[in-house]
mmCIF file of C-alpha atoms in Angstrom:
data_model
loop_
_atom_site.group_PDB
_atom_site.id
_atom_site.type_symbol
_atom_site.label_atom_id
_atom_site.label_comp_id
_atom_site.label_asym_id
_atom_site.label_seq_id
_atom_site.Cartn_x
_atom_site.Cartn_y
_atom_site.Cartn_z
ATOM 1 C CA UNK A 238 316.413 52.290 141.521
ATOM 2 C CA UNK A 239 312.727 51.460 141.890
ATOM 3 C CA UNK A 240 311.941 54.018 144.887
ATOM 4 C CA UNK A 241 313.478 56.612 142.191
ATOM 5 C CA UNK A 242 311.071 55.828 139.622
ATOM 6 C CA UNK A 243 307.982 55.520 142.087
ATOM 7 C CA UNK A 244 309.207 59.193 142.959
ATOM 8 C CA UNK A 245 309.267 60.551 139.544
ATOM 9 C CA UNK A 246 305.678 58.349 138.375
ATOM 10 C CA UNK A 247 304.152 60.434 141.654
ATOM 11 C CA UNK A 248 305.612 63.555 140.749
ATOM 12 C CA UNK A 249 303.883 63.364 137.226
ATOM 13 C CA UNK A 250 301.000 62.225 139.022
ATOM 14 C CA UNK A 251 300.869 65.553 140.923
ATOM 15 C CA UNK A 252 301.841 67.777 138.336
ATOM 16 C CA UNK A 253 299.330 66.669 135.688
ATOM 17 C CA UNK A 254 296.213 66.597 138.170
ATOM 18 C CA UNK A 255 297.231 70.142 139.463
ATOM 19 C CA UNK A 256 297.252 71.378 135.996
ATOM 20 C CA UNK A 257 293.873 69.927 134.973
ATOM 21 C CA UNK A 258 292.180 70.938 137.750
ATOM 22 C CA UNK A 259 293.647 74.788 137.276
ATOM 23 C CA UNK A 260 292.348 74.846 133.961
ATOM 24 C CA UNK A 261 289.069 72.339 134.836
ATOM 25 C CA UNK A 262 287.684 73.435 138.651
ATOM 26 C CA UNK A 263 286.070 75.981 140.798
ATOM 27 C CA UNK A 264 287.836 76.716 144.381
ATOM 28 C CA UNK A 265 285.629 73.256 146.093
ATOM 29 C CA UNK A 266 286.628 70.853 143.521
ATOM 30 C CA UNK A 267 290.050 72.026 143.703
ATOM 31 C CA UNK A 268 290.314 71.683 147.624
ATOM 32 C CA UNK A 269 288.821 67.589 146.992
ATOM 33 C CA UNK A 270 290.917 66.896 144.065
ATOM 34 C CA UNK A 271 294.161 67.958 146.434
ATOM 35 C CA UNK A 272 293.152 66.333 148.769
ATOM 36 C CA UNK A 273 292.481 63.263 147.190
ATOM 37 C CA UNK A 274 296.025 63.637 145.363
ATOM 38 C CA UNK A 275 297.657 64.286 148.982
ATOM 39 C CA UNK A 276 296.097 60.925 150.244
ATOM 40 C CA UNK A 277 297.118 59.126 147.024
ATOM 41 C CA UNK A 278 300.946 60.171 147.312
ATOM 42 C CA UNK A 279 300.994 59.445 151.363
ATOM 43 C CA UNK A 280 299.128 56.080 150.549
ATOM 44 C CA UNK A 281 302.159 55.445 147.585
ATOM 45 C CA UNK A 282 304.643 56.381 150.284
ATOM 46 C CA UNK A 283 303.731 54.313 152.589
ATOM 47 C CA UNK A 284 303.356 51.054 150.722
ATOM 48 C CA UNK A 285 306.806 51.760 149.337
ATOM 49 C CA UNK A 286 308.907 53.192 151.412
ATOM 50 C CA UNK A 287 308.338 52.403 154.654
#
């Protein structure tokens, strides 16, 4: 039941930060800020899941 709820925690994770940068960033910040959130959910995936 955990691994669900670390699912669902990094979906809101990437959801929110998508929609504040749309409505925050030019095109560069948006590329980092991806990036950055990409890294974050392989780094959550692989501390949990593995």
């Amino acid at each position: 039941m955990e691994g669900i709820t670390y699912y669902v925690l990094l979906l809101l994770l990437i959801i929110i930060g998508v929609i504040v940068v749309k409505k925050v960033a030019s095109c560069l910040i948006k590329s980092v800020v991806t990036i950055v959130l990409i890294a974050i959910a392989v780094a959550v995936w692989y501390l949990y899941f593995r």
